[in-house]
PDB file of C-alpha atoms in Angstrom:
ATOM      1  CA  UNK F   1      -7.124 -40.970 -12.086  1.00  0.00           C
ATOM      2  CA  UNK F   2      -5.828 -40.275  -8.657  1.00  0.00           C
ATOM      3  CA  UNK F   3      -2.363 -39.122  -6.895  1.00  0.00           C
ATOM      4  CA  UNK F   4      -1.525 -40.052  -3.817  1.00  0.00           C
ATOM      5  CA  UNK F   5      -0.415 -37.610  -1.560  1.00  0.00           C
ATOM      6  CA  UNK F   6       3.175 -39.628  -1.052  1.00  0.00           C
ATOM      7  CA  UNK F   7       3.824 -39.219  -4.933  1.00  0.00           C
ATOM      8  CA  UNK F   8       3.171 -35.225  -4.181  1.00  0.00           C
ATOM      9  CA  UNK F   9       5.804 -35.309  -1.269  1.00  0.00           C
ATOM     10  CA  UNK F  10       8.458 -37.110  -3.090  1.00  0.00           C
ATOM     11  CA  UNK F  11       8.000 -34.851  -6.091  1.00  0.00           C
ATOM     12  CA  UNK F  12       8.287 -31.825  -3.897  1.00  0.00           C
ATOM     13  CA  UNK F  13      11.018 -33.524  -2.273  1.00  0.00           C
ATOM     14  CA  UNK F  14      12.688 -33.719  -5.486  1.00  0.00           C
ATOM     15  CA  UNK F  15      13.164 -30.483  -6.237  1.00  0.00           C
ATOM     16  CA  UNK F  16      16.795 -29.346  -5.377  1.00  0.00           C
ATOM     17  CA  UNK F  17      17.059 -27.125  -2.995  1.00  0.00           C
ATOM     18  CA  UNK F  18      19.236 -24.014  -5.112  1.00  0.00           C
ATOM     19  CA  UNK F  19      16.795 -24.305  -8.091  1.00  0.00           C
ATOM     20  CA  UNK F  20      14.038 -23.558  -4.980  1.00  0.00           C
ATOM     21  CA  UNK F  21      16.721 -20.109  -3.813  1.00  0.00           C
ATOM     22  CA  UNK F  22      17.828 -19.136  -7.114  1.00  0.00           C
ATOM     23  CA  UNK F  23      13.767 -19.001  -7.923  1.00  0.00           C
ATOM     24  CA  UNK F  24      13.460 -16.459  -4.630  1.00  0.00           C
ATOM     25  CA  UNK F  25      15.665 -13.968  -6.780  1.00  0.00           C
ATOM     26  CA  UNK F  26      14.423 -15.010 -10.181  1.00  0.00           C
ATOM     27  CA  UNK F  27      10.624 -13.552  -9.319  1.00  0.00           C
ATOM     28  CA  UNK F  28      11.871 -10.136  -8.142  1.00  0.00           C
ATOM     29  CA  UNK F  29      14.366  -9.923 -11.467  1.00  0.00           C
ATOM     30  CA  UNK F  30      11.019 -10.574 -13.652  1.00  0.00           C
ATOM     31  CA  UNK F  31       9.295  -7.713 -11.878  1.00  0.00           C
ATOM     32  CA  UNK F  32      11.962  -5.444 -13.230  1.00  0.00           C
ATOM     33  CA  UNK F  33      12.180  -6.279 -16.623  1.00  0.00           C
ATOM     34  CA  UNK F  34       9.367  -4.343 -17.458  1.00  0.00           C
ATOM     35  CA  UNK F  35      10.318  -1.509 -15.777  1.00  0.00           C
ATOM     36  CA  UNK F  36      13.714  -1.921 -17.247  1.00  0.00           C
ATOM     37  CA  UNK F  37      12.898  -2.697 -20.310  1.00  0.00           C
ATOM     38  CA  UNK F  38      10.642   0.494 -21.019  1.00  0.00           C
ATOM     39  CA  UNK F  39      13.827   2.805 -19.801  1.00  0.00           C
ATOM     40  CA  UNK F  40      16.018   1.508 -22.063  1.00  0.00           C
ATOM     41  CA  UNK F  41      14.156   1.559 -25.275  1.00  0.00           C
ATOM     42  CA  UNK F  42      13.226   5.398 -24.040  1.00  0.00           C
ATOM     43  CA  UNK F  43      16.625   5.781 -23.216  1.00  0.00           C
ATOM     44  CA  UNK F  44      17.417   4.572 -27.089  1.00  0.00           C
ATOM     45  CA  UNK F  45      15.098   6.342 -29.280  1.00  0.00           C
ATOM     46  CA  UNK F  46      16.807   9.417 -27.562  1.00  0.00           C
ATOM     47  CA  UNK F  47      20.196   8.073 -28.393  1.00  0.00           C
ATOM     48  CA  UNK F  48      18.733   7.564 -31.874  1.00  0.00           C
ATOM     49  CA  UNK F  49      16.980  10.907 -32.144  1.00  0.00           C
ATOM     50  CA  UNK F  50      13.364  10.301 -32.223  1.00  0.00           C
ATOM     51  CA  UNK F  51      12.968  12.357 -29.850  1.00  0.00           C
ATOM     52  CA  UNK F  52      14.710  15.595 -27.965  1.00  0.00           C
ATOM     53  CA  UNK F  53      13.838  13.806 -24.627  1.00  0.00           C
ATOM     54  CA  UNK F  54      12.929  18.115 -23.502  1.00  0.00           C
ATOM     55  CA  UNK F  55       9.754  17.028 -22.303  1.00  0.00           C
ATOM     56  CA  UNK F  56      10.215  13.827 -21.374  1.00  0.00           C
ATOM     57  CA  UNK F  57      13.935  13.204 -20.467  1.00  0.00           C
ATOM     58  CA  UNK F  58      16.124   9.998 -20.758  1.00  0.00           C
ATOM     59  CA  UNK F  59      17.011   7.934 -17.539  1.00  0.00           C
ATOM     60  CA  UNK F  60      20.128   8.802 -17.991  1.00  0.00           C
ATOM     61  CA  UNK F  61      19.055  12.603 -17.170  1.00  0.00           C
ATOM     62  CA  UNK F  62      16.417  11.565 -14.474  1.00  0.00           C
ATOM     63  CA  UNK F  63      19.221   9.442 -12.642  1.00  0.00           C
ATOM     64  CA  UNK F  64      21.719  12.459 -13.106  1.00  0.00           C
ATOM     65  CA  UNK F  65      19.252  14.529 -11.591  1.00  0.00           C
ATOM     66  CA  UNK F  66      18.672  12.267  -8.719  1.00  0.00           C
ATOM     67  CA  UNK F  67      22.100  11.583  -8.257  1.00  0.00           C
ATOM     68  CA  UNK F  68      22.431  15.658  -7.839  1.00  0.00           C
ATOM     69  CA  UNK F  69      19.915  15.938  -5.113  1.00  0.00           C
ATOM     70  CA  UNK F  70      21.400  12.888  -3.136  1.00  0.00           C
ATOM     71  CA  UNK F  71      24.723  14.941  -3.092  1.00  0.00           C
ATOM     72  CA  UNK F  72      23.501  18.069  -2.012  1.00  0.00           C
ATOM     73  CA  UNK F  73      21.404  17.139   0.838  1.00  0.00           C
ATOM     74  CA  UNK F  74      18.161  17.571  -0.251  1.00  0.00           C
ATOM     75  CA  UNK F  75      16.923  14.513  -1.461  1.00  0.00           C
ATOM     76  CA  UNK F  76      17.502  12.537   1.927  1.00  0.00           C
ATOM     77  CA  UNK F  77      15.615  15.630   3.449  1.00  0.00           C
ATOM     78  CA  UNK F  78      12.759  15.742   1.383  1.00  0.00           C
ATOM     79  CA  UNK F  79      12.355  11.817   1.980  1.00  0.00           C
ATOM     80  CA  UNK F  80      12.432  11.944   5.570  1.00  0.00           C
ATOM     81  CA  UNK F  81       9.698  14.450   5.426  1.00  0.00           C
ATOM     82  CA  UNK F  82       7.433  12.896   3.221  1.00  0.00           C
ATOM     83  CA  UNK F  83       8.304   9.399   4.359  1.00  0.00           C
ATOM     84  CA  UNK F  84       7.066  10.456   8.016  1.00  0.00           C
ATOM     85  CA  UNK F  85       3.929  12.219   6.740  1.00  0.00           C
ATOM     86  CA  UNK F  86       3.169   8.963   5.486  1.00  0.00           C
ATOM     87  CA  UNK F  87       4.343   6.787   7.972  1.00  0.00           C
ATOM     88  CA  UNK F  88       1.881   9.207  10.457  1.00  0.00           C
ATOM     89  CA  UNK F  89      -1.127   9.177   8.319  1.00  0.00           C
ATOM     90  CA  UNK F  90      -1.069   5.436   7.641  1.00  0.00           C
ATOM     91  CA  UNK F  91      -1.016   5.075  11.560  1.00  0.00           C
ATOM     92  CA  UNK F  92      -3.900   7.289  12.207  1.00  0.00           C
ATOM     93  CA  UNK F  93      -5.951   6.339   9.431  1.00  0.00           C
ATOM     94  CA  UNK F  94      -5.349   2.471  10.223  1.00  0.00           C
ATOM     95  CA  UNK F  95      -6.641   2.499  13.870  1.00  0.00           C
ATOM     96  CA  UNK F  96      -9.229   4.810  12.854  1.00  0.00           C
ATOM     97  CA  UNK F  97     -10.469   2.461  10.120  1.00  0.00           C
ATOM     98  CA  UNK F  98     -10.379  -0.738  11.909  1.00  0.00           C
ATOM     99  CA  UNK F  99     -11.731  -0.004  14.868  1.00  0.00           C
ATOM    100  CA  UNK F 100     -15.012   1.342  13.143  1.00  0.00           C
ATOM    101  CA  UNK F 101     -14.689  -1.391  10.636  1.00  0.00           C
ATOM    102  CA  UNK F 102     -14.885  -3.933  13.078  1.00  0.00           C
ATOM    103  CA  UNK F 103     -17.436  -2.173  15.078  1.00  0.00           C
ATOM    104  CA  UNK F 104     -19.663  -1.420  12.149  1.00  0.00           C
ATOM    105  CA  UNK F 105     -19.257  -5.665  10.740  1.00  0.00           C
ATOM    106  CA  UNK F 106     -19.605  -6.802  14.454  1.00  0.00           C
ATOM    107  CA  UNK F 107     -21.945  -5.401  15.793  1.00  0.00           C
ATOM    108  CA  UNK F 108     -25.428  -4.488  13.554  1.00  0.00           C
ATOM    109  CA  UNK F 109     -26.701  -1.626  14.812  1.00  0.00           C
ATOM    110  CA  UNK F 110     -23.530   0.693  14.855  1.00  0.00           C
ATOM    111  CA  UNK F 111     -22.879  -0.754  10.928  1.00  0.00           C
ATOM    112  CA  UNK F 112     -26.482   1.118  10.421  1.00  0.00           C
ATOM    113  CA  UNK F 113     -25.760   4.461  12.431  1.00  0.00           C
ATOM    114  CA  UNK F 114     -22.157   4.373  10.574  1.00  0.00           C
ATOM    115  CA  UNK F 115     -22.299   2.803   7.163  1.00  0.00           C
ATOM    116  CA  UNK F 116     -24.168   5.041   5.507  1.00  0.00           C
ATOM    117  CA  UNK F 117     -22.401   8.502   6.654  1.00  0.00           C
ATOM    118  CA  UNK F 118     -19.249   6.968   6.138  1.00  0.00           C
ATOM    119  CA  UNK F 119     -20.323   5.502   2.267  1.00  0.00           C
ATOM    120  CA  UNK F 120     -21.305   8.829   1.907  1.00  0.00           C
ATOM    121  CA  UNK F 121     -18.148  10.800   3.124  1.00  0.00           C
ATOM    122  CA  UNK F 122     -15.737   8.064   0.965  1.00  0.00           C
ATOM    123  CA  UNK F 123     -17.723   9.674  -1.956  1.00  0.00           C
ATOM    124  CA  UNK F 124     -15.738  13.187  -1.484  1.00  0.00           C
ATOM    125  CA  UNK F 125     -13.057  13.750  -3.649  1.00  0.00           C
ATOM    126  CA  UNK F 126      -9.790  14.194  -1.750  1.00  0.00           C
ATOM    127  CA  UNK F 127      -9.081  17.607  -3.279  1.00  0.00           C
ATOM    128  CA  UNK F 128     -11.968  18.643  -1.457  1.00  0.00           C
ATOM    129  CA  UNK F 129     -11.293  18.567   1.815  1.00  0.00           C
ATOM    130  CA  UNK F 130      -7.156  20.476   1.173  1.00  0.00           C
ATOM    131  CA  UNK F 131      -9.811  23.921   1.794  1.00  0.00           C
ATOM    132  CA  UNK F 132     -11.447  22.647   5.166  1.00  0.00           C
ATOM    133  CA  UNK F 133      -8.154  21.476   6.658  1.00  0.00           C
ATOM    134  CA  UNK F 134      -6.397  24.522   5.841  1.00  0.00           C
ATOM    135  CA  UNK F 135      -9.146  26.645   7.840  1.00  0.00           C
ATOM    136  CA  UNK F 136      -9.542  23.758  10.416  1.00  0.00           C
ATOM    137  CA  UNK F 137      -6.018  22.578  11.053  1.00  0.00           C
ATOM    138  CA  UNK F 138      -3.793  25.098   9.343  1.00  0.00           C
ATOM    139  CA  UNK F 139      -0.922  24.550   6.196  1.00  0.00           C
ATOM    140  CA  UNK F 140       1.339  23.075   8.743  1.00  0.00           C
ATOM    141  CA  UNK F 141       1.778  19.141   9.502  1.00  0.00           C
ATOM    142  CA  UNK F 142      -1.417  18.783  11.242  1.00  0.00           C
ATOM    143  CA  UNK F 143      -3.579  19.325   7.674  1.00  0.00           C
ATOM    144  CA  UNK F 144      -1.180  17.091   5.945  1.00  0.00           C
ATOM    145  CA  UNK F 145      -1.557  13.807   7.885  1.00  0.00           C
ATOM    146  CA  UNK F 146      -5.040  14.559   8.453  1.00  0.00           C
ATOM    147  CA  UNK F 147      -5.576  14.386   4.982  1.00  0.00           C
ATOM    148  CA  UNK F 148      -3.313  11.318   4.405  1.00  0.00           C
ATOM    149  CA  UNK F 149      -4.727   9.693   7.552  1.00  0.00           C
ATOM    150  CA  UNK F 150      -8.810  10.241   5.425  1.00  0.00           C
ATOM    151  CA  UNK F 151      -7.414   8.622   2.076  1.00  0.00           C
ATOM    152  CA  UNK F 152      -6.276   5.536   4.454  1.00  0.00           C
ATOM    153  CA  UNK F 153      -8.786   5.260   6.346  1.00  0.00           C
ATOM    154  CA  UNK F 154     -11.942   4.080   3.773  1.00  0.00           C
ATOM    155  CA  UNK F 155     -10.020   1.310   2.606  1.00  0.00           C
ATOM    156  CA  UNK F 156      -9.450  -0.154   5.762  1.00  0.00           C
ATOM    157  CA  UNK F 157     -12.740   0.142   7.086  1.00  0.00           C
ATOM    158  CA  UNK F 158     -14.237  -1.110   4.270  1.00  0.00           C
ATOM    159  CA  UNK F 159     -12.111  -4.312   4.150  1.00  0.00           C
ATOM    160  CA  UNK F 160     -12.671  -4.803   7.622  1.00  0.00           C
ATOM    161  CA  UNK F 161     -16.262  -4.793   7.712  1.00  0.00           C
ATOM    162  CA  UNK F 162     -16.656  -6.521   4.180  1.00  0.00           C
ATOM    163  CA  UNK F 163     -14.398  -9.059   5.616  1.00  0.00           C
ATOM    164  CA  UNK F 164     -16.349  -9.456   8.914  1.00  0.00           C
ATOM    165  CA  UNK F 165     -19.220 -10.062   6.703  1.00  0.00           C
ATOM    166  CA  UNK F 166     -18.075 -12.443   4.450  1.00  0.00           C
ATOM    167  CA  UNK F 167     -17.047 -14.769   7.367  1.00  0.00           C
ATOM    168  CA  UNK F 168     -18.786 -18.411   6.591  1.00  0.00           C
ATOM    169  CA  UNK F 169     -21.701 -18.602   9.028  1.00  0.00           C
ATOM    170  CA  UNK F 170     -20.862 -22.280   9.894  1.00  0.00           C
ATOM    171  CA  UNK F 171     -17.626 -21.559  11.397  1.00  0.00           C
ATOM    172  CA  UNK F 172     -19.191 -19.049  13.553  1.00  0.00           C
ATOM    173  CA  UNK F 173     -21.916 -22.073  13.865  1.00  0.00           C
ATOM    174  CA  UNK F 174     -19.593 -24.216  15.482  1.00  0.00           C
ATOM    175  CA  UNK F 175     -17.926 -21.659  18.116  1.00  0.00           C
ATOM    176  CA  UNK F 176     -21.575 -21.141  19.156  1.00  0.00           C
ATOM    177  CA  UNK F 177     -21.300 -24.891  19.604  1.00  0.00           C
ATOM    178  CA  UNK F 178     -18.493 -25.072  21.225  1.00  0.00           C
ATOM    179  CA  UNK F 179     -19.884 -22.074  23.514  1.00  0.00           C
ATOM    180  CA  UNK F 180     -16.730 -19.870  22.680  1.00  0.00           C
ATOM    181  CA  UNK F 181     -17.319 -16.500  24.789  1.00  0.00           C
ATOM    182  CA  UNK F 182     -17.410 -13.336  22.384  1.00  0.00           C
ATOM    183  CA  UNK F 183     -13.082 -12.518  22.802  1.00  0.00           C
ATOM    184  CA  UNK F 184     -12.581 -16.079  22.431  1.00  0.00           C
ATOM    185  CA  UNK F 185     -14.844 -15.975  18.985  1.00  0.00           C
ATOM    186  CA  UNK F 186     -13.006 -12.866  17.738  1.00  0.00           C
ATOM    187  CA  UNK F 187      -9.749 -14.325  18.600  1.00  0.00           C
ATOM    188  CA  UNK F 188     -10.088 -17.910  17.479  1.00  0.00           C
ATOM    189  CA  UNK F 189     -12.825 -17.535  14.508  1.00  0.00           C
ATOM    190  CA  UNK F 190     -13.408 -13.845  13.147  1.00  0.00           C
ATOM    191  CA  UNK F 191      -9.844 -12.574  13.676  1.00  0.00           C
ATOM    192  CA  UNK F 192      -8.216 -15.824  10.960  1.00  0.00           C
ATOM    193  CA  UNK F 193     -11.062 -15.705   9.084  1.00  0.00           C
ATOM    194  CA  UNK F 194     -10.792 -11.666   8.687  1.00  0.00           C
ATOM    195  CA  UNK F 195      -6.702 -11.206   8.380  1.00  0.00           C
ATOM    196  CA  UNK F 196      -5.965 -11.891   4.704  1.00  0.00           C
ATOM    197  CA  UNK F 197      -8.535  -9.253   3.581  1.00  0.00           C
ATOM    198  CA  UNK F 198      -6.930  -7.567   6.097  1.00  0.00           C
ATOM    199  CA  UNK F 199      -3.994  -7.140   4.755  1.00  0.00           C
ATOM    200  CA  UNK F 200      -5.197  -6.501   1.394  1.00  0.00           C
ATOM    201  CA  UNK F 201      -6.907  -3.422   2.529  1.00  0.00           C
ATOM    202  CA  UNK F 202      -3.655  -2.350   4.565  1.00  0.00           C
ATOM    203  CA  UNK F 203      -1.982  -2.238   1.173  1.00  0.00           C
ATOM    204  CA  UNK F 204      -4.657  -0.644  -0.652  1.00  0.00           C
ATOM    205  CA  UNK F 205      -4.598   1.790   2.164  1.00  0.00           C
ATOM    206  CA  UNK F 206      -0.962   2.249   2.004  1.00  0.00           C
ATOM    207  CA  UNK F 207      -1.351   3.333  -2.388  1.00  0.00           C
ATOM    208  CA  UNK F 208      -4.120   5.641  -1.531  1.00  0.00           C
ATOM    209  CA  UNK F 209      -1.780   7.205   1.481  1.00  0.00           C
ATOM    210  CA  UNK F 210       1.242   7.642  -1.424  1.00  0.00           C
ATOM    211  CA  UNK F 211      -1.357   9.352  -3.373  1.00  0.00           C
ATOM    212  CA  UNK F 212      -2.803  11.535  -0.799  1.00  0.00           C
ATOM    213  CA  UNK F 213       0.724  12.943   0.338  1.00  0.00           C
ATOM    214  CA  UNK F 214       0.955  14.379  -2.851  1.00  0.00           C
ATOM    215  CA  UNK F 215      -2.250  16.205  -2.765  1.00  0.00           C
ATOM    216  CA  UNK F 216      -1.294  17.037   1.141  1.00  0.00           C
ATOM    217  CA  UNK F 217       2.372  18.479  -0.242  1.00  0.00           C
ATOM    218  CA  UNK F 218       0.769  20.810  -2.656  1.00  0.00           C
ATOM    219  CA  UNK F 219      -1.129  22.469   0.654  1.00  0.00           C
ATOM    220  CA  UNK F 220       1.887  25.078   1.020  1.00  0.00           C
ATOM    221  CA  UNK F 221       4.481  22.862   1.816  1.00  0.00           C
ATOM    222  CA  UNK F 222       8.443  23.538   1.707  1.00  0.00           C
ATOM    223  CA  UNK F 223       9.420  20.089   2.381  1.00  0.00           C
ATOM    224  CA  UNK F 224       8.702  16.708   0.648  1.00  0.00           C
ATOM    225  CA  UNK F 225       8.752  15.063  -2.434  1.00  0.00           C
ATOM    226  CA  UNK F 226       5.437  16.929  -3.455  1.00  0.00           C
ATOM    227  CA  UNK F 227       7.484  19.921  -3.137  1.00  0.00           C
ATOM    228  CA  UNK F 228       9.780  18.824  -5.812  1.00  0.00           C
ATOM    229  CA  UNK F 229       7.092  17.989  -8.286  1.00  0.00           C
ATOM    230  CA  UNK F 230       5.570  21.554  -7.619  1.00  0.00           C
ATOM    231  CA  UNK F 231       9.188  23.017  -7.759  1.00  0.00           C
ATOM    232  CA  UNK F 232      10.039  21.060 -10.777  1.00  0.00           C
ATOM    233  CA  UNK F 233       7.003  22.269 -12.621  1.00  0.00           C
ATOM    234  CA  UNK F 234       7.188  25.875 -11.511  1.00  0.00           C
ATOM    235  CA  UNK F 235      11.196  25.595 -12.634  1.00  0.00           C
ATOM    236  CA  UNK F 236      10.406  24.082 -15.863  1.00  0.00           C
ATOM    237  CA  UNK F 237      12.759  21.063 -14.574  1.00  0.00           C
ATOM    238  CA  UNK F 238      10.965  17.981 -16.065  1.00  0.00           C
ATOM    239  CA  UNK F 239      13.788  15.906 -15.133  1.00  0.00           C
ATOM    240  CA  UNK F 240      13.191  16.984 -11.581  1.00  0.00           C
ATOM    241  CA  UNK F 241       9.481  15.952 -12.020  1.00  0.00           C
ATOM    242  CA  UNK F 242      10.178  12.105 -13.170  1.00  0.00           C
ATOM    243  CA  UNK F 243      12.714  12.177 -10.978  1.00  0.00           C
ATOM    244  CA  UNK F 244      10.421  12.758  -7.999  1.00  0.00           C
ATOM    245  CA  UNK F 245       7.688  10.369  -9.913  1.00  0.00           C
ATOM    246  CA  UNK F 246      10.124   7.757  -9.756  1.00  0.00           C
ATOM    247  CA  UNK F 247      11.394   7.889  -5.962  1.00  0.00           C
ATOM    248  CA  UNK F 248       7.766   7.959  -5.034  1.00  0.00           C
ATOM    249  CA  UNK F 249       7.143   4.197  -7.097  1.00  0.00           C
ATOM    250  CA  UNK F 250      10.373   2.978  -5.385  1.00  0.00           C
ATOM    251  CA  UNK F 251       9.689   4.029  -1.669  1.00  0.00           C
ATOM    252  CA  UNK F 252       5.250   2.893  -2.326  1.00  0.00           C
ATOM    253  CA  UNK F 253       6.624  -0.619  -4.023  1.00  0.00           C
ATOM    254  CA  UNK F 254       9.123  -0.941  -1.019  1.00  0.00           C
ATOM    255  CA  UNK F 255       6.953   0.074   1.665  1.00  0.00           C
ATOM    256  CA  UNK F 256       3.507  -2.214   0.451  1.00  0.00           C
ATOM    257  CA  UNK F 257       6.904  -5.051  -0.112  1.00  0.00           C
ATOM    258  CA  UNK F 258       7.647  -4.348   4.096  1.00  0.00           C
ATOM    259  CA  UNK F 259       3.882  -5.086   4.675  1.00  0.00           C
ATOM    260  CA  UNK F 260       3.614  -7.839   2.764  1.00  0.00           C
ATOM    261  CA  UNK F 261       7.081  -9.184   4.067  1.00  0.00           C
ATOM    262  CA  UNK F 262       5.662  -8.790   7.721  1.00  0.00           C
ATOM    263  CA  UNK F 263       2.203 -10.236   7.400  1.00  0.00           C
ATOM    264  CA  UNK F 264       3.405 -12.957   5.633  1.00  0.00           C
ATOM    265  CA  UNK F 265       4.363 -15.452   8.644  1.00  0.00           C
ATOM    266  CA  UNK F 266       0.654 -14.437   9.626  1.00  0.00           C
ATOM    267  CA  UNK F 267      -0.699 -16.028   6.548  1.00  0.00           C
ATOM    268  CA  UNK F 268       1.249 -19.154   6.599  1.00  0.00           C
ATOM    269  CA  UNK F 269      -1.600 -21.358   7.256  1.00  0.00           C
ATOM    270  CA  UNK F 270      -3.584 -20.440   4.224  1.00  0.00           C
ATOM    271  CA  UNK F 271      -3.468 -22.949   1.995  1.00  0.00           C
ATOM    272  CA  UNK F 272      -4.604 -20.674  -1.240  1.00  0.00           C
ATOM    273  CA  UNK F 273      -3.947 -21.239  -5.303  1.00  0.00           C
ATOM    274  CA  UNK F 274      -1.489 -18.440  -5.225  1.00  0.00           C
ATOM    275  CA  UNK F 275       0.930 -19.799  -2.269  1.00  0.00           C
ATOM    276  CA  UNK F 276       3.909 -21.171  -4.199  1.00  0.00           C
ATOM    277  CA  UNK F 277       6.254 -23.220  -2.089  1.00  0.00           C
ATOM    278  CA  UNK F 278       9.594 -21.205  -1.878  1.00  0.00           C
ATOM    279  CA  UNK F 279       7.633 -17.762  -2.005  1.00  0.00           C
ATOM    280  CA  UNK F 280       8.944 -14.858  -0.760  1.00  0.00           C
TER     281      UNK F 280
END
């Protein structure tokens, strides 16, 4: 049994076009019911009293807390900060990451000088190298996006040259048929076929950059969300801890949401299971 592609059309056609909007807000509501749902029944065992919420305080508390640091200045300070650590990181560790990625899947002799040092270096745990960039680079700003910029950087490279690799062989085929120079290949064949994974490893780049600031906060800094948690733990302020915890899931889901958001006319030609019309 067959459907003919008309049927499809009229049954897509039939769709109204406000159940199509009201399902653009109805995704991002299910995200947070989760989310939601896990505050509140915290938020009620406290209520009930089975438990002191000491350790582990209400939302209620966390949100008070928050709402304390917004007035006095310091939250919006300590964002800024750790926001452009991030933001300067992510930039260095990107270029740095593609450009050998696509050098190392391109081209087959610099993939076997690299590869293997870099495979080997992505093994390091990122607490490791806090010591060397302190003596190399200092406790100041330098250290810290270095070390954010390393924790981007393997992703990217690794989903650049993975993705170079796993490029069918018969579309390159046919731009050798075609006799498509080697810019015109990259440009017309590689760079499509590469971009989703692409993007994939930008966001997995992105988490591993909101975990490294963390690590890069704790190197003597007086600024930054890290700062709180450190502050907030020396304090004996666990409020201040999830409070910090919690601004750093809103601003990583927000910023891997602005990614996604701006790759996505990029990707408009795939035609892939998970492409839903009316997606965001």
């Amino acid at each position: 049994m067959t459907i003919d592609a008309p049927v499809l059309e009229q049954a897509d056609a039939a769709v109204p076009p406000v159940a199509v909007r009201l399902s653009r807000y109805v995704r991002p509501a299910l995200g947070l019911l989760l989310p939601v749902g896990l505050a509140a029944g915290w938020e009620l065992a406290v209520w009930l009293g089975y438990s002191n919420g000491r350790l582990v305080p209400p939302p209620t508390k966390v949100f008070a807390t928050i709402l304390e640091l917004a007035k006095s200045g310091e939250l919006s300070r300590h964002i800024t900060t750790t926001l452009s650590r991030v933001a300067a990181g992510f930039a260095l560790g990107v270029v740095a990451g593609t450009l050998l990625g696509a050098v190392s899947g391109y081209w087959g002799l610099a993939r076997r000088l690299l590869d293997p040092t870099v495979q080997a270096l992505r093994a390091i745990p990122s607490i490791a190298w806090v010591p060397l960039f302190i003596l190399w680079l200092g406790i100041f700003e330098t250290s810290k996006v270095a070390l954010i910029a390393v924790g981007v950087f393997f992703p990217v490279y690794l989903g650049v040259m993975g993705a170079i690799h796993s490029v069918d062989r018969k579309i390159v085929e046919v731009g050798r048929i075609f006799r498509l120079s080697g810019p015109a290949m990259i440009r017309r064949i590689l760079l499509p076929a590469v971009l989703p994974a692409y993007v994939v490893a930008l966001r997995v780049g992105l988490g591993l950059g909101w975990m490294f600031v963390v690590a890069a906060e704790f190197m003597g800094a007086s600024e930054g969300l890290g700062y709180l948690l450190i502050d907030g733990q020396q304090l004996g302020k666990p409020a201040q801890i999830v409070a910090a915890i919690v601004i750093f899931a809103i601003l990583g889901k927000t910023t891997d949401w602005l990614i996604e958001l701006a790759t996505a006319p990029l990707l408009r030609w795939q035609d892939a299971f998970g492409r839903e019309r009316g997606a965001a």
